[in-house]
CSV table of C-alpha atoms in Angstrom, one decimal:
chain,number,residue,atom,x,y,z
A,1,MET,CA,10.6,-11.4,26.2
A,2,ARG,CA,11.7,-14.0,28.6
A,3,ASP,CA,8.9,-13.1,31.0
A,4,LEU,CA,6.4,-13.7,28.2
A,5,ALA,CA,8.0,-16.9,27.2
A,6,GLU,CA,7.4,-18.3,30.7
A,7,ARG,CA,3.7,-17.5,30.5
A,8,VAL,CA,2.8,-19.4,27.3
A,9,GLY,CA,3.4,-22.7,25.6
A,10,ALA,CA,4.6,-21.0,22.4
A,11,LEU,CA,5.3,-17.3,21.7
A,12,ARG,CA,3.3,-17.7,18.4
A,13,GLN,CA,0.2,-17.8,20.7
A,14,LEU,CA,0.7,-14.1,21.1
A,15,ALA,CA,1.9,-12.9,17.7
A,16,SER,CA,2.7,-14.6,14.4
A,17,VAL,CA,3.1,-14.7,10.7
A,18,ARG,CA,1.2,-17.6,9.1
A,19,ARG,CA,1.6,-18.8,5.6
A,20,LEU,CA,-1.7,-19.8,4.1
A,21,THR,CA,-3.5,-20.5,0.8
A,22,LEU,CA,-6.8,-18.9,0.0
A,23,GLU,CA,-8.9,-21.4,-1.9
A,24,ASP,CA,-12.2,-19.8,-2.7
A,25,GLY,CA,-13.2,-17.6,-5.6
A,26,PRO,CA,-11.1,-14.9,-7.3
A,27,GLU,CA,-8.8,-14.4,-4.3
A,28,SER,CA,-7.4,-18.0,-4.5
A,29,GLY,CA,-3.6,-18.0,-4.0
A,30,PRO,CA,-0.8,-17.7,-1.5
A,31,ALA,CA,-0.9,-15.2,1.3
A,32,LEU,CA,0.6,-14.4,4.7
A,33,LEU,CA,-1.5,-13.5,7.8
A,34,PHE,CA,0.2,-11.1,10.2
A,35,SER,CA,-1.2,-10.8,13.8
A,36,THR,CA,0.9,-8.5,15.9
A,37,GLY,CA,-0.8,-9.1,19.3
A,38,GLY,CA,-1.3,-5.3,19.5
A,39,GLY,CA,-4.7,-5.2,17.7
A,40,LEU,CA,-3.3,-5.2,14.2
A,41,ASP,CA,-4.0,-8.0,11.8
A,42,PHE,CA,-3.3,-7.8,8.0
A,43,LEU,CA,-3.1,-10.0,5.0
A,44,VAL,CA,-0.1,-9.8,2.7
A,45,MET,CA,-0.9,-11.2,-0.8
A,46,ALA,CA,2.1,-13.0,-2.3
A,47,GLY,CA,0.2,-13.5,-5.5
A,48,ARG,CA,-0.3,-9.7,-5.8
A,49,GLY,CA,3.4,-8.6,-5.4
A,50,LEU,CA,3.5,-8.7,-1.6
A,51,ASP,CA,0.9,-5.9,-1.4
A,52,VAL,CA,-1.4,-5.6,1.6
A,53,GLY,CA,-5.0,-6.8,1.1
A,54,THR,CA,-7.2,-6.7,4.2
A,55,LEU,CA,-6.2,-4.8,7.4
A,56,ASN,CA,-8.1,-4.9,10.7
A,57,TYR,CA,-7.4,-2.7,13.7
A,58,GLN,CA,-8.9,-3.8,17.1
A,59,GLY,CA,-11.0,-6.2,15.1
A,60,VAL,CA,-12.4,-3.5,12.7
A,61,PRO,CA,-11.6,-3.5,8.9
A,62,LEU,CA,-10.1,-0.3,7.6
A,63,ALA,CA,-9.0,-1.1,4.1
A,64,TRP,CA,-11.2,-0.5,1.0
A,65,GLN,CA,-12.3,-3.5,-1.1
A,66,SER,CA,-14.0,-3.5,-4.5
A,67,PRO,CA,-16.9,-5.8,-5.3
A,68,GLY,CA,-14.4,-8.1,-7.1
A,69,GLY,CA,-12.4,-8.7,-4.0
A,70,LEU,CA,-8.6,-9.3,-3.9
A,71,ALA,CA,-8.6,-11.0,-7.3
A,72,GLY,CA,-5.5,-12.9,-8.4
A,73,PRO,CA,-3.5,-11.4,-11.3
A,74,GLY,CA,-4.6,-14.0,-13.8
A,75,LEU,CA,-8.1,-12.5,-13.7
A,76,TRP,CA,-7.1,-8.9,-14.7
A,77,GLN,CA,-4.3,-8.6,-17.2
A,78,PRO,CA,-3.1,-4.9,-17.2
A,79,ASP,CA,-3.4,-4.6,-21.0
A,80,ARG,CA,-7.1,-5.4,-21.1
A,81,ASP,CA,-9.7,-2.7,-21.6
A,82,ASP,CA,-7.5,-0.4,-23.7
A,83,GLY,CA,-4.8,-0.5,-21.0
A,84,GLN,CA,-7.2,0.1,-18.1
A,85,GLY,CA,-7.0,-3.5,-16.8
A,86,PHE,CA,-5.7,-2.2,-13.4
A,87,ASN,CA,-9.3,-1.3,-12.5
A,88,ARG,CA,-10.4,-4.9,-12.6
A,89,GLY,CA,-8.0,-5.8,-9.8
A,90,PHE,CA,-8.1,-2.5,-7.9
A,91,SER,CA,-8.8,-3.5,-4.3
A,92,GLY,CA,-7.1,-3.8,-0.9
A,93,LEU,CA,-5.1,-1.5,1.4
A,94,LEU,CA,-2.0,-1.2,-0.8
A,95,MET,CA,-1.4,-1.5,-4.5
A,96,THR,CA,2.2,-0.7,-5.6
A,97,CYS,CA,2.2,0.9,-9.0
A,98,GLY,CA,5.1,1.1,-11.4
A,99,LEU,CA,7.9,0.1,-11.9
A,100,ASP,CA,8.4,1.7,-15.3
A,101,SER,CA,5.3,4.0,-15.3
A,102,ILE,CA,2.4,5.3,-13.2
A,103,ARG,CA,-0.9,7.0,-13.9
A,104,GLN,CA,-2.5,7.1,-17.4
A,105,PRO,CA,-0.7,5.1,-20.1
A,106,ARG,CA,1.3,6.6,-22.9
A,107,ALA,CA,2.0,5.0,-26.3
A,108,GLY,CA,0.5,1.6,-25.7
A,109,GLY,CA,1.3,1.4,-22.0
A,110,VAL,CA,-1.0,0.4,-19.2
A,111,LEU,CA,-2.6,2.3,-16.3
A,112,HIS,CA,-0.2,2.4,-13.3
A,113,GLY,CA,2.4,0.2,-15.0
A,114,SER,CA,2.9,-3.5,-15.2
A,115,LEU,CA,3.8,-4.2,-11.6
A,116,PRO,CA,0.4,-4.4,-9.9
A,117,GLY,CA,-0.7,-8.0,-9.5
A,118,THR,CA,2.6,-9.5,-10.5
A,119,PRO,CA,3.2,-12.5,-8.3
A,120,ALA,CA,6.1,-12.3,-5.8
A,121,ARG,CA,8.8,-14.8,-4.9
A,122,LEU,CA,8.7,-15.1,-1.1
A,123,THR,CA,12.2,-15.4,0.3
A,124,ALA,CA,11.6,-15.2,4.1
A,125,CYS,CA,9.0,-14.8,6.7
A,126,GLY,CA,8.6,-15.3,10.5
A,127,GLU,CA,8.9,-13.8,13.9
A,128,ASP,CA,12.1,-12.3,15.4
A,129,TRP,CA,11.7,-12.2,19.1
A,130,ASP,CA,15.5,-11.7,19.8
A,131,ARG,CA,15.7,-8.1,18.6
A,132,ASP,CA,15.5,-5.1,20.9
A,133,GLU,CA,12.2,-4.4,19.1
A,134,PRO,CA,10.8,-7.9,18.3
A,135,VAL,CA,9.1,-7.9,14.8
A,136,LEU,CA,7.0,-10.0,12.5
A,137,PHE,CA,8.5,-9.9,9.0
A,138,CYS,CA,8.4,-11.2,5.4
A,139,ALA,CA,10.6,-10.6,2.4
A,140,GLY,CA,10.5,-11.3,-1.2
A,141,GLU,CA,11.0,-10.0,-4.7
A,142,VAL,CA,9.0,-9.1,-7.8
A,143,VAL,CA,10.5,-9.0,-11.2
A,144,GLN,CA,8.9,-6.9,-14.0
A,145,ALA,CA,10.7,-8.2,-17.1
A,146,ARG,CA,10.3,-8.1,-20.9
A,147,TYR,CA,13.0,-9.0,-23.4
A,148,GLY,CA,14.0,-5.8,-25.2
A,149,GLY,CA,12.0,-3.7,-22.7
A,150,ALA,CA,11.9,-2.9,-19.0
A,151,ASN,CA,13.8,-5.3,-16.7
A,152,LEU,CA,13.2,-4.0,-13.1
A,153,ARG,CA,13.3,-5.9,-9.8
A,154,LEU,CA,11.6,-4.9,-6.6
A,155,ARG,CA,13.0,-6.4,-3.4
A,156,ARG,CA,10.5,-5.8,-0.5
A,157,ARG,CA,10.7,-6.3,3.3
A,158,ILE,CA,7.7,-5.8,5.5
A,159,GLU,CA,8.0,-5.6,9.3
A,160,ALA,CA,5.4,-5.1,12.0
A,161,PRO,CA,6.6,-4.6,15.6
A,162,ILE,CA,5.2,-7.3,17.9
A,163,GLY,CA,2.6,-5.8,20.2
A,164,GLY,CA,2.2,-2.7,18.0
A,165,SER,CA,-0.1,-1.2,15.4
A,166,VAL,CA,2.6,-0.2,12.8
A,167,ILE,CA,3.6,-1.6,9.4
A,168,ARG,CA,7.0,-0.7,8.0
A,169,LEU,CA,7.8,-1.3,4.3
A,170,THR,CA,11.3,-1.1,2.7
A,171,ASP,CA,11.6,-1.4,-1.1
A,172,ILE,CA,14.7,-1.5,-3.3
A,173,VAL,CA,14.2,-1.2,-7.0
A,174,GLU,CA,17.0,-2.2,-9.3
A,175,ASN,CA,17.5,-2.0,-13.1
A,176,VAL,CA,18.6,-5.6,-13.8
A,177,GLY,CA,18.6,-5.1,-17.6
A,178,PRO,CA,21.4,-4.1,-20.0
A,179,SER,CA,20.0,-0.6,-20.9
A,180,PRO,CA,19.0,2.6,-19.0
A,181,GLN,CA,15.4,2.3,-17.9
A,182,GLN,CA,12.7,4.8,-16.9
A,183,HIS,CA,11.5,4.1,-13.4
A,184,ALA,CA,8.4,5.4,-11.5
A,185,LEU,CA,6.6,4.3,-8.3
A,186,LEU,CA,3.3,5.2,-6.6
A,187,TYR,CA,2.0,3.6,-3.4
A,188,HIS,CA,-1.8,3.5,-3.8
A,189,LEU,CA,-3.1,3.3,-0.1
A,190,ASN,CA,-6.8,2.8,-0.1
A,191,PHE,CA,-9.1,3.5,2.9
A,192,GLY,CA,-12.8,2.8,3.2
A,193,PHE,CA,-15.5,3.0,5.8
A,194,PRO,CA,-15.2,3.1,8.8
A,195,SER,CA,-11.6,4.5,8.5
A,196,ILE,CA,-13.2,7.3,6.6
A,197,GLY,CA,-16.5,9.0,7.4
A,198,PRO,CA,-18.3,12.3,8.0
A,199,GLY,CA,-15.7,14.8,9.2
A,200,SER,CA,-12.6,12.9,8.0
A,201,THR,CA,-9.6,15.1,7.2
A,202,VAL,CA,-6.2,14.6,5.5
A,203,ARG,CA,-3.4,16.6,7.0
A,204,VAL,CA,0.3,17.2,6.6
A,205,GLY,CA,1.7,19.1,9.6
A,206,ASP,CA,-0.8,21.8,10.5
A,207,GLU,CA,-2.2,22.0,6.9
A,208,THR,CA,-5.4,20.4,6.0
A,209,LEU,CA,-5.2,19.0,2.5
A,210,LEU,CA,-8.7,17.5,2.3
A,211,GLY,CA,-11.9,17.7,4.3
A,212,PRO,CA,-13.8,17.7,6.5
A,213,LEU,CA,-15.5,15.2,4.3
A,214,ARG,CA,-19.2,14.7,3.7
A,215,PHE,CA,-19.7,10.9,3.5
A,216,PRO,CA,-21.2,9.6,1.3
A,217,ASP,CA,-21.0,12.4,-1.2
A,218,ALA,CA,-22.0,11.9,-4.8
A,219,SER,CA,-20.9,15.4,-5.8
A,220,VAL,CA,-17.1,15.1,-5.1
A,221,SER,CA,-14.8,15.1,-8.1
A,222,GLN,CA,-12.8,12.0,-8.8
A,223,THR,CA,-9.9,14.0,-10.3
A,224,PRO,CA,-6.7,13.4,-8.3
A,225,ALA,CA,-4.9,16.3,-6.6
A,226,CYS,CA,-1.1,16.1,-6.5
A,227,ARG,CA,1.3,18.4,-4.7
A,228,ALA,CA,5.1,18.7,-4.4
A,229,LEU,CA,6.6,18.3,-0.9
A,230,PRO,CA,9.8,19.8,0.5
A,231,ARG,CA,12.6,17.5,-0.3
A,232,GLY,CA,14.8,16.0,2.4
A,233,GLY,CA,13.7,14.2,5.6
A,234,ASP,CA,10.5,12.4,6.3
A,235,VAL,CA,6.9,13.7,6.1
A,236,THR,CA,3.8,12.2,7.7
A,237,CYS,CA,0.4,12.4,6.1
A,238,ARG,CA,-2.4,11.9,8.6
A,239,LEU,CA,-5.9,10.6,8.0
A,240,ILE,CA,-8.1,11.6,11.0
A,241,THR,CA,-11.6,10.5,11.4
A,242,PRO,CA,-13.7,11.8,14.4
A,243,LYS,CA,-16.1,9.3,16.1
A,244,PRO,CA,-18.2,9.5,19.2
A,245,GLU,CA,-15.7,7.2,20.9
A,246,GLY,CA,-12.7,9.4,19.9
A,247,GLU,CA,-10.5,10.1,16.9
A,248,LEU,CA,-8.9,7.4,14.7
A,249,GLU,CA,-5.6,8.5,13.2
A,250,ILE,CA,-3.8,6.7,10.5
A,251,GLY,CA,-0.3,8.2,9.8
A,252,ILE,CA,1.6,7.5,6.6
A,253,THR,CA,5.3,8.4,6.9
A,254,PHE,CA,7.7,8.4,3.9
A,255,ALA,CA,11.0,10.0,2.8
A,256,THR,CA,10.5,12.9,0.4
A,257,GLU,CA,14.0,12.5,-1.0
A,258,THR,CA,12.7,9.6,-3.1
A,259,LEU,CA,8.9,10.2,-2.9
A,260,PRO,CA,8.7,14.0,-3.3
A,261,PHE,CA,5.0,14.1,-4.3
A,262,LEU,CA,1.7,13.3,-2.6
A,263,GLN,CA,-1.4,12.6,-4.6
A,264,LEU,CA,-5.0,12.3,-3.1
A,265,TRP,CA,-7.9,10.8,-4.9
A,266,GLN,CA,-11.4,9.9,-3.7
A,267,ASP,CA,-14.7,8.4,-4.8
A,268,LEU,CA,-17.2,9.1,-2.1
A,269,ARG,CA,-20.3,8.1,-4.0
A,270,PRO,CA,-22.7,5.7,-2.3
A,271,ARG,CA,-21.6,2.1,-2.9
A,272,ALA,CA,-18.0,3.3,-3.7
A,273,GLY,CA,-16.6,5.0,-0.6
A,274,ILE,CA,-12.9,5.2,-1.1
A,275,LEU,CA,-10.1,7.6,-0.2
A,276,ALA,CA,-6.7,7.0,-1.6
A,277,ILE,CA,-3.4,8.5,-0.3
A,278,GLU,CA,-0.6,8.1,-2.8
A,279,PRO,CA,3.0,9.0,-2.1
A,280,CYS,CA,4.8,9.0,-5.5
A,281,THR,CA,7.9,9.8,-7.5
A,282,SER,CA,6.5,12.4,-9.9
A,283,ASP,CA,3.9,15.2,-10.5
A,284,ARG,CA,0.7,14.8,-12.4
A,285,THR,CA,-0.2,16.7,-15.6
A,286,PRO,CA,-3.7,18.1,-16.0
A,287,GLU,CA,-4.4,15.4,-18.6
A,288,GLY,CA,-3.6,12.6,-16.0
A,289,PHE,CA,-0.1,11.7,-17.2
A,290,SER,CA,3.1,11.7,-15.2
A,291,GLU,CA,5.8,14.4,-15.5
A,292,THR,CA,9.4,13.4,-16.2
A,293,GLU,CA,10.5,10.2,-14.3
A,294,THR,CA,13.8,9.0,-13.0
A,295,VAL,CA,16.1,6.9,-15.3
A,296,LEU,CA,18.1,4.1,-13.7
A,297,ALA,CA,21.3,3.0,-15.3
A,298,PRO,CA,22.0,-0.8,-15.5
A,299,GLY,CA,22.6,-2.1,-12.0
A,300,GLU,CA,21.5,1.2,-10.4
A,301,THR,CA,19.1,1.0,-7.4
A,302,ARG,CA,16.6,3.3,-5.7
A,303,SER,CA,15.4,2.7,-2.2
A,304,TYR,CA,12.0,3.6,-0.6
A,305,ARG,CA,10.6,3.6,3.0
A,306,LEU,CA,7.0,3.7,4.0
A,307,GLU,CA,5.5,3.4,7.5
A,308,LEU,CA,1.8,3.1,8.4
A,309,ALA,CA,0.9,3.7,12.1
A,310,ILE,CA,-2.6,3.6,13.6
A,311,LYS,CA,-3.6,5.4,16.8
A,312,GLY,CA,-6.8,5.8,18.8
A,313,LEU,CA,-9.8,3.7,19.2
A,314,ALA,CA,-11.2,1.6,16.3
A,315,PRO,CA,-14.5,3.2,15.1
A,316,SER,CA,-17.7,1.2,15.5
A,317,ILE,CA,-19.4,-0.1,12.3
A,318,PHE,CA,-22.9,-0.7,13.5
């Protein structure tokens, strides 16, 4: 990096993490803007649990957004709408679901758990140019706590290699309460046009799990499909979209030891246009509930890794 340092007044001219505050409309709140210098720019929403909101690759937006935008958590309490309040804030590239439950609620619970939209405490952010692989990074924690109920803490670190088009996420979930606690996690990764389009496929290895898609397509069922993956090692799920200028490939890599299931869900109707890829901790019942989840003892932790890597040329919009 010494050669680069001699060509600029400040290395942040080339790649940076900038803390900012969004001040307009429902998205008002703290955020971090990552610019890797390799064509990848994304917004991490501190007010939404350090989840990723917008994501642009080579200047083209790839993440899905709802008409309500990246609304702050105060606008969509999870227990609204008979426990379906999640759907009021559903938007952006990544929504992390859990930490005590995922999917449809049981016995007075809420859709996808109480974590989504919980504000994070930011503990660090910046650029590390001195590593063998320089990175942009941020770190923080989110606590889901209720006296007499679940007391779970998520510690998150996000890294993006400088000059690259990769996001790496490391999560550690700990039971910080006095009693054993059920724990579940689902990474809701949401892609929209033009990262999906006619001919898009979702593949694991040589197997095509979904597609080629028609897009838009009002006839497609919105029922999620979930499958078990071989435990041990990493697996990469690839979203591949053909375009005249070449294929766009988005790879999502995760460890099946802790995320042994992969769920796919789509709503390809006109004016919706979303495909969700969801690594998760448990299988799905036909009724939309989760199968048996992990139980963490007091002080016990569970670690997760997720990597998103983008290859190819960004598709044109117009």
